[in-house]
Amino acid sequence: MLSKTIQEALNAQIRMEAESSQAYLAMASWADIQPGLQGVSEFFYKQSDEERVHMLKLIRYVNERGGFGVVPPLLQPIITFQSLKRVFEEFLAHEIKVSESINDLVHMALQEKDYATHNFLQWYVSEQIEEERLARTLNEKLELIGEDKSGLYLFDRDILNYRMQQSAGKSH
Ligand code: OFO
């Protein structure tokens, strides 16, 4: 059975994952209507789906442990961006925030001696390492490219390929 404190903290994390999904959906939609950013758009549509899966995993876990996973209300995320660079800066900042929140949860689970929750959260710890690394790499690439149009063309193509390879890998 989950303690009240852990249950509330997990529900806050459910909300955060839902907000991540919304934020990335907005980035996908913004990129979708910009010329030549189809790869970036697909990347964020997929990212948004993944965040929804993270939310669902948490809801199911809370319910399985005798709690109640609360579906959070929808907040409108940032929907327009000054530049592609801004989008990826937001992406990294968001992932850093999520990692901090997961770390706090892990700490709390240990303090409360809730080893099942501690164990459950390890998947999120690894996931955040991956996502932060990816967001950092993409920011570095954009930094190198600057305003170079052919560089941006390749960036968009590579990010689409990356996503497609990743999806193919996950479906096996
Ligand atoms: Fe939910 O994985 Fe990143 O944010």
JSON list of C-alpha atoms and ligand atoms in Angstrom, two decimals:
[
{"chain": "A", "resi": 1, "resn": "MET", "atom": "CA", "xyz": [0.00, 0.00, 0.00]},
{"chain": "A", "resi": 2, "resn": "LEU", "atom": "CA", "xyz": [1.33, 3.45, -0.90]},
{"chain": "A", "resi": 3, "resn": "SER", "atom": "CA", "xyz": [1.73, 6.07, 1.82]},
{"chain": "A", "resi": 4, "resn": "LYS", "atom": "CA", "xyz": [-0.22, 9.28, 1.36]},
{"chain": "A", "resi": 5, "resn": "THR", "atom": "CA", "xyz": [3.02, 11.21, 0.76]},
{"chain": "A", "resi": 6, "resn": "ILE", "atom": "CA", "xyz": [4.25, 8.85, -1.94]},
{"chain": "A", "resi": 7, "resn": "GLN", "atom": "CA", "xyz": [0.86, 8.71, -3.58]},
{"chain": "A", "resi": 8, "resn": "GLU", "atom": "CA", "xyz": [0.70, 12.50, -3.79]},
{"chain": "A", "resi": 9, "resn": "ALA", "atom": "CA", "xyz": [4.22, 12.70, -5.15]},
{"chain": "A", "resi": 10, "resn": "LEU", "atom": "CA", "xyz": [3.49, 10.06, -7.79]},
{"chain": "A", "resi": 11, "resn": "ASN", "atom": "CA", "xyz": [0.34, 11.91, -8.79]},
{"chain": "A", "resi": 12, "resn": "ALA", "atom": "CA", "xyz": [2.38, 15.08, -9.17]},
{"chain": "A", "resi": 13, "resn": "GLN", "atom": "CA", "xyz": [4.71, 13.13, -11.46]},
{"chain": "A", "resi": 14, "resn": "ILE", "atom": "CA", "xyz": [1.70, 11.88, -13.45]},
{"chain": "A", "resi": 15, "resn": "ARG", "atom": "CA", "xyz": [0.81, 15.50, -13.99]},
{"chain": "A", "resi": 16, "resn": "MET", "atom": "CA", "xyz": [4.34, 16.34, -15.06]},
{"chain": "A", "resi": 17, "resn": "GLU", "atom": "CA", "xyz": [4.40, 13.55, -17.64]},
{"chain": "A", "resi": 18, "resn": "ALA", "atom": "CA", "xyz": [1.04, 14.72, -19.00]},
{"chain": "A", "resi": 19, "resn": "GLU", "atom": "CA", "xyz": [2.41, 18.25, -19.25]},
{"chain": "A", "resi": 20, "resn": "SER", "atom": "CA", "xyz": [5.50, 16.94, -21.05]},
{"chain": "A", "resi": 21, "resn": "SER", "atom": "CA", "xyz": [3.27, 15.17, -23.54]},
{"chain": "A", "resi": 22, "resn": "GLN", "atom": "CA", "xyz": [1.32, 18.39, -24.14]},
{"chain": "A", "resi": 23, "resn": "ALA", "atom": "CA", "xyz": [4.47, 20.51, -24.44]},
{"chain": "A", "resi": 24, "resn": "TYR", "atom": "CA", "xyz": [5.98, 18.19, -27.05]},
{"chain": "A", "resi": 25, "resn": "LEU", "atom": "CA", "xyz": [2.73, 17.93, -28.95]},
{"chain": "A", "resi": 26, "resn": "ALA", "atom": "CA", "xyz": [2.73, 21.74, -29.24]},
{"chain": "A", "resi": 27, "resn": "MET", "atom": "CA", "xyz": [6.32, 21.65, -30.52]},
{"chain": "A", "resi": 28, "resn": "ALA", "atom": "CA", "xyz": [5.32, 19.00, -33.09]},
{"chain": "A", "resi": 29, "resn": "SER", "atom": "CA", "xyz": [2.38, 21.04, -34.30]},
{"chain": "A", "resi": 30, "resn": "TRP", "atom": "CA", "xyz": [4.44, 24.23, -34.53]},
{"chain": "A", "resi": 31, "resn": "ALA", "atom": "CA", "xyz": [7.17, 22.46, -36.53]},
{"chain": "A", "resi": 32, "resn": "ASP", "atom": "CA", "xyz": [4.53, 20.82, -38.72]},
{"chain": "A", "resi": 33, "resn": "ILE", "atom": "CA", "xyz": [3.53, 24.17, -40.21]},
{"chain": "A", "resi": 34, "resn": "GLN", "atom": "CA", "xyz": [7.08, 25.49, -40.71]},
{"chain": "A", "resi": 35, "resn": "PRO", "atom": "CA", "xyz": [8.67, 24.86, -44.10]},
{"chain": "A", "resi": 36, "resn": "GLY", "atom": "CA", "xyz": [11.17, 22.00, -44.12]},
{"chain": "A", "resi": 37, "resn": "LEU", "atom": "CA", "xyz": [10.80, 20.83, -40.53]},
{"chain": "A", "resi": 38, "resn": "GLN", "atom": "CA", "xyz": [8.94, 17.60, -41.14]},
{"chain": "A", "resi": 39, "resn": "GLY", "atom": "CA", "xyz": [11.60, 15.54, -39.37]},
{"chain": "A", "resi": 40, "resn": "VAL", "atom": "CA", "xyz": [11.52, 17.76, -36.28]},
{"chain": "A", "resi": 41, "resn": "SER", "atom": "CA", "xyz": [7.73, 17.59, -36.29]},
{"chain": "A", "resi": 42, "resn": "GLU", "atom": "CA", "xyz": [7.70, 13.76, -36.42]},
{"chain": "A", "resi": 43, "resn": "PHE", "atom": "CA", "xyz": [10.33, 13.66, -33.71]},
{"chain": "A", "resi": 44, "resn": "PHE", "atom": "CA", "xyz": [8.13, 15.64, -31.30]},
{"chain": "A", "resi": 45, "resn": "TYR", "atom": "CA", "xyz": [4.89, 13.82, -32.21]},
{"chain": "A", "resi": 46, "resn": "LYS", "atom": "CA", "xyz": [6.65, 10.62, -31.21]},
{"chain": "A", "resi": 47, "resn": "GLN", "atom": "CA", "xyz": [8.17, 12.23, -28.12]},
{"chain": "A", "resi": 48, "resn": "SER", "atom": "CA", "xyz": [4.72, 13.36, -27.06]},
{"chain": "A", "resi": 49, "resn": "ASP", "atom": "CA", "xyz": [3.39, 9.78, -27.42]},
{"chain": "A", "resi": 50, "resn": "GLU", "atom": "CA", "xyz": [6.23, 8.50, -25.29]},
{"chain": "A", "resi": 51, "resn": "GLU", "atom": "CA", "xyz": [5.46, 10.94, -22.50]},
{"chain": "A", "resi": 52, "resn": "ARG", "atom": "CA", "xyz": [1.87, 9.75, -22.51]},
{"chain": "A", "resi": 53, "resn": "VAL", "atom": "CA", "xyz": [3.15, 6.20, -22.06]},
{"chain": "A", "resi": 54, "resn": "HIS", "atom": "CA", "xyz": [5.25, 7.39, -19.10]},
{"chain": "A", "resi": 55, "resn": "MET", "atom": "CA", "xyz": [2.11, 8.90, -17.57]},
{"chain": "A", "resi": 56, "resn": "LEU", "atom": "CA", "xyz": [0.11, 5.69, -18.12]},
{"chain": "A", "resi": 57, "resn": "LYS", "atom": "CA", "xyz": [2.79, 3.54, -16.50]},
{"chain": "A", "resi": 58, "resn": "LEU", "atom": "CA", "xyz": [2.58, 5.73, -13.40]},
{"chain": "A", "resi": 59, "resn": "ILE", "atom": "CA", "xyz": [-1.23, 5.68, -13.28]},
{"chain": "A", "resi": 60, "resn": "ARG", "atom": "CA", "xyz": [-1.25, 1.89, -13.48]},
{"chain": "A", "resi": 61, "resn": "TYR", "atom": "CA", "xyz": [1.44, 1.59, -10.82]},
{"chain": "A", "resi": 62, "resn": "VAL", "atom": "CA", "xyz": [-0.37, 3.86, -8.35]},
{"chain": "A", "resi": 63, "resn": "ASN", "atom": "CA", "xyz": [-3.61, 1.90, -8.83]},
{"chain": "A", "resi": 64, "resn": "GLU", "atom": "CA", "xyz": [-1.83, -1.44, -8.54]},
{"chain": "A", "resi": 65, "resn": "ARG", "atom": "CA", "xyz": [-0.42, -0.39, -5.17]},
{"chain": "A", "resi": 66, "resn": "GLY", "atom": "CA", "xyz": [-3.83, 0.45, -3.72]},
{"chain": "A", "resi": 67, "resn": "GLY", "atom": "CA", "xyz": [-3.77, 4.17, -4.52]},
{"chain": "A", "resi": 68, "resn": "PHE", "atom": "CA", "xyz": [-5.67, 6.26, -7.05]},
{"chain": "A", "resi": 69, "resn": "GLY", "atom": "CA", "xyz": [-3.89, 7.54, -10.14]},
{"chain": "A", "resi": 70, "resn": "VAL", "atom": "CA", "xyz": [-5.45, 10.93, -10.84]},
{"chain": "A", "resi": 71, "resn": "VAL", "atom": "CA", "xyz": [-5.84, 12.08, -14.44]},
{"chain": "A", "resi": 72, "resn": "PRO", "atom": "CA", "xyz": [-4.72, 15.72, -14.39]},
{"chain": "A", "resi": 73, "resn": "PRO", "atom": "CA", "xyz": [-6.41, 18.69, -16.07]},
{"chain": "A", "resi": 74, "resn": "LEU", "atom": "CA", "xyz": [-4.92, 19.97, -19.33]},
{"chain": "A", "resi": 75, "resn": "LEU", "atom": "CA", "xyz": [-2.91, 23.18, -19.28]},
{"chain": "A", "resi": 76, "resn": "GLN", "atom": "CA", "xyz": [-2.08, 24.91, -22.51]},
{"chain": "A", "resi": 77, "resn": "PRO", "atom": "CA", "xyz": [1.66, 24.66, -23.12]},
{"chain": "A", "resi": 78, "resn": "ILE", "atom": "CA", "xyz": [3.80, 27.15, -25.08]},
{"chain": "A", "resi": 79, "resn": "ILE", "atom": "CA", "xyz": [2.44, 26.85, -28.63]},
{"chain": "A", "resi": 80, "resn": "THR", "atom": "CA", "xyz": [4.67, 29.12, -30.74]},
{"chain": "A", "resi": 81, "resn": "PHE", "atom": "CA", "xyz": [8.43, 29.50, -30.85]},
{"chain": "A", "resi": 82, "resn": "GLN", "atom": "CA", "xyz": [10.75, 32.21, -32.10]},
{"chain": "A", "resi": 83, "resn": "SER", "atom": "CA", "xyz": [13.14, 29.71, -33.63]},
{"chain": "A", "resi": 84, "resn": "LEU", "atom": "CA", "xyz": [14.07, 26.08, -33.89]},
{"chain": "A", "resi": 85, "resn": "LYS", "atom": "CA", "xyz": [16.86, 26.74, -31.43]},
{"chain": "A", "resi": 86, "resn": "ARG", "atom": "CA", "xyz": [14.28, 27.91, -28.87]},
{"chain": "A", "resi": 87, "resn": "VAL", "atom": "CA", "xyz": [12.33, 24.66, -29.31]},
{"chain": "A", "resi": 88, "resn": "PHE", "atom": "CA", "xyz": [15.34, 22.53, -28.50]},
{"chain": "A", "resi": 89, "resn": "GLU", "atom": "CA", "xyz": [16.42, 24.74, -25.60]},
{"chain": "A", "resi": 90, "resn": "GLU", "atom": "CA", "xyz": [12.93, 24.30, -24.14]},
{"chain": "A", "resi": 91, "resn": "PHE", "atom": "CA", "xyz": [13.17, 20.56, -24.74]},
{"chain": "A", "resi": 92, "resn": "LEU", "atom": "CA", "xyz": [16.43, 20.31, -22.76]},
{"chain": "A", "resi": 93, "resn": "ALA", "atom": "CA", "xyz": [15.22, 22.59, -19.96]},
{"chain": "A", "resi": 94, "resn": "HIS", "atom": "CA", "xyz": [12.08, 20.51, -19.65]},
{"chain": "A", "resi": 95, "resn": "GLU", "atom": "CA", "xyz": [13.95, 17.22, -19.48]},
{"chain": "A", "resi": 96, "resn": "ILE", "atom": "CA", "xyz": [16.28, 18.59, -16.80]},
{"chain": "A", "resi": 97, "resn": "LYS", "atom": "CA", "xyz": [13.24, 19.59, -14.75]},
{"chain": "A", "resi": 98, "resn": "VAL", "atom": "CA", "xyz": [11.75, 16.12, -15.12]},
{"chain": "A", "resi": 99, "resn": "SER", "atom": "CA", "xyz": [15.04, 14.45, -14.10]},
{"chain": "A", "resi": 100, "resn": "GLU", "atom": "CA", "xyz": [15.15, 16.58, -10.94]},
{"chain": "A", "resi": 101, "resn": "SER", "atom": "CA", "xyz": [11.61, 15.61, -10.12]},
{"chain": "A", "resi": 102, "resn": "ILE", "atom": "CA", "xyz": [12.36, 11.89, -10.61]},
{"chain": "A", "resi": 103, "resn": "ASN", "atom": "CA", "xyz": [15.44, 12.22, -8.39]},
{"chain": "A", "resi": 104, "resn": "ASP", "atom": "CA", "xyz": [13.35, 13.83, -5.65]},
{"chain": "A", "resi": 105, "resn": "LEU", "atom": "CA", "xyz": [10.87, 10.98, -5.92]},
{"chain": "A", "resi": 106, "resn": "VAL", "atom": "CA", "xyz": [13.63, 8.37, -5.63]},
{"chain": "A", "resi": 107, "resn": "HIS", "atom": "CA", "xyz": [14.95, 10.15, -2.55]},
{"chain": "A", "resi": 108, "resn": "MET", "atom": "CA", "xyz": [11.48, 10.25, -1.00]},
{"chain": "A", "resi": 109, "resn": "ALA", "atom": "CA", "xyz": [10.87, 6.55, -1.73]},
{"chain": "A", "resi": 110, "resn": "LEU", "atom": "CA", "xyz": [14.07, 5.68, 0.16]},
{"chain": "A", "resi": 111, "resn": "GLN", "atom": "CA", "xyz": [13.21, 7.94, 3.08]},
{"chain": "A", "resi": 112, "resn": "GLU", "atom": "CA", "xyz": [9.78, 6.31, 3.33]},
{"chain": "A", "resi": 113, "resn": "LYS", "atom": "CA", "xyz": [11.36, 2.86, 2.97]},
{"chain": "A", "resi": 114, "resn": "ASP", "atom": "CA", "xyz": [9.09, 2.19, -0.01]},
{"chain": "A", "resi": 115, "resn": "TYR", "atom": "CA", "xyz": [11.44, -0.15, -1.86]},
{"chain": "A", "resi": 116, "resn": "ALA", "atom": "CA", "xyz": [8.84, -1.23, -4.42]},
{"chain": "A", "resi": 117, "resn": "THR", "atom": "CA", "xyz": [8.40, 2.37, -5.56]},
{"chain": "A", "resi": 118, "resn": "HIS", "atom": "CA", "xyz": [12.14, 2.87, -5.46]},
{"chain": "A", "resi": 119, "resn": "ASN", "atom": "CA", "xyz": [12.53, -0.13, -7.75]},
{"chain": "A", "resi": 120, "resn": "PHE", "atom": "CA", "xyz": [9.71, 1.01, -10.06]},
{"chain": "A", "resi": 121, "resn": "LEU", "atom": "CA", "xyz": [11.35, 4.43, -10.44]},
{"chain": "A", "resi": 122, "resn": "GLN", "atom": "CA", "xyz": [14.65, 3.01, -11.69]},
{"chain": "A", "resi": 123, "resn": "TRP", "atom": "CA", "xyz": [13.16, 2.71, -15.19]},
{"chain": "A", "resi": 124, "resn": "TYR", "atom": "CA", "xyz": [12.48, 6.47, -15.14]},
{"chain": "A", "resi": 125, "resn": "VAL", "atom": "CA", "xyz": [16.00, 7.18, -13.90]},
{"chain": "A", "resi": 126, "resn": "SER", "atom": "CA", "xyz": [17.52, 5.39, -16.92]},
{"chain": "A", "resi": 127, "resn": "GLU", "atom": "CA", "xyz": [15.00, 6.94, -19.29]},
{"chain": "A", "resi": 128, "resn": "GLN", "atom": "CA", "xyz": [15.92, 10.44, -18.08]},
{"chain": "A", "resi": 129, "resn": "ILE", "atom": "CA", "xyz": [19.63, 9.81, -18.61]},
{"chain": "A", "resi": 130, "resn": "GLU", "atom": "CA", "xyz": [18.84, 8.90, -22.23]},
{"chain": "A", "resi": 131, "resn": "GLU", "atom": "CA", "xyz": [16.49, 11.80, -22.84]},
{"chain": "A", "resi": 132, "resn": "GLU", "atom": "CA", "xyz": [18.78, 14.41, -21.34]},
{"chain": "A", "resi": 133, "resn": "ARG", "atom": "CA", "xyz": [21.71, 13.08, -23.34]},
{"chain": "A", "resi": 134, "resn": "LEU", "atom": "CA", "xyz": [19.65, 13.21, -26.54]},
{"chain": "A", "resi": 135, "resn": "ALA", "atom": "CA", "xyz": [18.42, 16.75, -25.84]},
{"chain": "A", "resi": 136, "resn": "ARG", "atom": "CA", "xyz": [21.96, 17.94, -25.12]},
{"chain": "A", "resi": 137, "resn": "THR", "atom": "CA", "xyz": [23.34, 16.36, -28.30]},
{"chain": "A", "resi": 138, "resn": "LEU", "atom": "CA", "xyz": [20.64, 17.97, -30.42]},
{"chain": "A", "resi": 139, "resn": "ASN", "atom": "CA", "xyz": [21.31, 21.38, -28.87]},
{"chain": "A", "resi": 140, "resn": "GLU", "atom": "CA", "xyz": [25.02, 21.02, -29.56]},
{"chain": "A", "resi": 141, "resn": "LYS", "atom": "CA", "xyz": [24.36, 20.10, -33.18]},
{"chain": "A", "resi": 142, "resn": "LEU", "atom": "CA", "xyz": [22.11, 23.13, -33.65]},
{"chain": "A", "resi": 143, "resn": "GLU", "atom": "CA", "xyz": [24.76, 25.32, -32.09]},
{"chain": "A", "resi": 144, "resn": "LEU", "atom": "CA", "xyz": [27.30, 24.09, -34.64]},
{"chain": "A", "resi": 145, "resn": "ILE", "atom": "CA", "xyz": [24.91, 24.52, -37.56]},
{"chain": "A", "resi": 146, "resn": "GLY", "atom": "CA", "xyz": [23.93, 28.10, -36.71]},
{"chain": "A", "resi": 147, "resn": "GLU", "atom": "CA", "xyz": [22.11, 29.67, -39.65]},
{"chain": "A", "resi": 148, "resn": "ASP", "atom": "CA", "xyz": [23.54, 27.31, -42.25]},
{"chain": "A", "resi": 149, "resn": "LYS", "atom": "CA", "xyz": [20.60, 26.16, -44.41]},
{"chain": "A", "resi": 150, "resn": "SER", "atom": "CA", "xyz": [22.14, 22.95, -45.69]},
{"chain": "A", "resi": 151, "resn": "GLY", "atom": "CA", "xyz": [23.11, 22.08, -42.12]},
{"chain": "A", "resi": 152, "resn": "LEU", "atom": "CA", "xyz": [19.51, 22.55, -41.03]},
{"chain": "A", "resi": 153, "resn": "TYR", "atom": "CA", "xyz": [18.31, 20.41, -43.91]},
{"chain": "A", "resi": 154, "resn": "LEU", "atom": "CA", "xyz": [20.58, 17.58, -42.76]},
{"chain": "A", "resi": 155, "resn": "PHE", "atom": "CA", "xyz": [19.58, 18.08, -39.12]},
{"chain": "A", "resi": 156, "resn": "ASP", "atom": "CA", "xyz": [15.92, 17.65, -40.03]},
{"chain": "A", "resi": 157, "resn": "ARG", "atom": "CA", "xyz": [16.64, 14.57, -42.14]},
{"chain": "A", "resi": 158, "resn": "ASP", "atom": "CA", "xyz": [18.83, 12.96, -39.46]},
{"chain": "A", "resi": 159, "resn": "ILE", "atom": "CA", "xyz": [16.37, 13.54, -36.66]},
{"chain": "A", "resi": 160, "resn": "LEU", "atom": "CA", "xyz": [13.66, 11.82, -38.72]},
{"chain": "A", "resi": 161, "resn": "ASN", "atom": "CA", "xyz": [15.95, 8.85, -39.42]},
{"chain": "A", "resi": 162, "resn": "TYR", "atom": "CA", "xyz": [16.88, 8.68, -35.76]},
{"chain": "A", "resi": 163, "resn": "ARG", "atom": "CA", "xyz": [13.24, 8.50, -34.75]},
{"chain": "A", "resi": 164, "resn": "MET", "atom": "CA", "xyz": [12.40, 5.87, -37.34]},
{"chain": "A", "resi": 165, "resn": "GLN", "atom": "CA", "xyz": [15.32, 3.67, -36.27]},
{"chain": "A", "resi": 166, "resn": "GLN", "atom": "CA", "xyz": [14.34, 4.07, -32.64]},
{"chain": "A", "resi": 167, "resn": "SER", "atom": "CA", "xyz": [10.71, 3.09, -33.34]},
{"chain": "A", "resi": 168, "resn": "ALA", "atom": "CA", "xyz": [11.83, 0.07, -35.36]},
{"chain": "A", "resi": 169, "resn": "GLY", "atom": "CA", "xyz": [14.11, -0.97, -32.48]},
{"chain": "A", "resi": 170, "resn": "LYS", "atom": "CA", "xyz": [11.35, -0.65, -29.91]},
{"chain": "A", "resi": 171, "resn": "SER", "atom": "CA", "xyz": [8.83, -2.70, -31.91]},
{"chain": "A", "resi": 172, "resn": "HIS", "atom": "CA", "xyz": [11.09, -5.81, -31.85]},
{"chain": "B", "resi": 1, "resn": "OFO", "atom": "FE1", "xyz": [8.93, 11.29, -19.30]},
{"chain": "B", "resi": 1, "resn": "OFO", "atom": "O1", "xyz": [10.55, 11.14, -20.04]},
{"chain": "B", "resi": 1, "resn": "OFO", "atom": "FE2", "xyz": [11.51, 12.66, -20.33]},
{"chain": "B", "resi": 1, "resn": "OFO", "atom": "O2", "xyz": [10.40, 13.83, -19.73]}
]
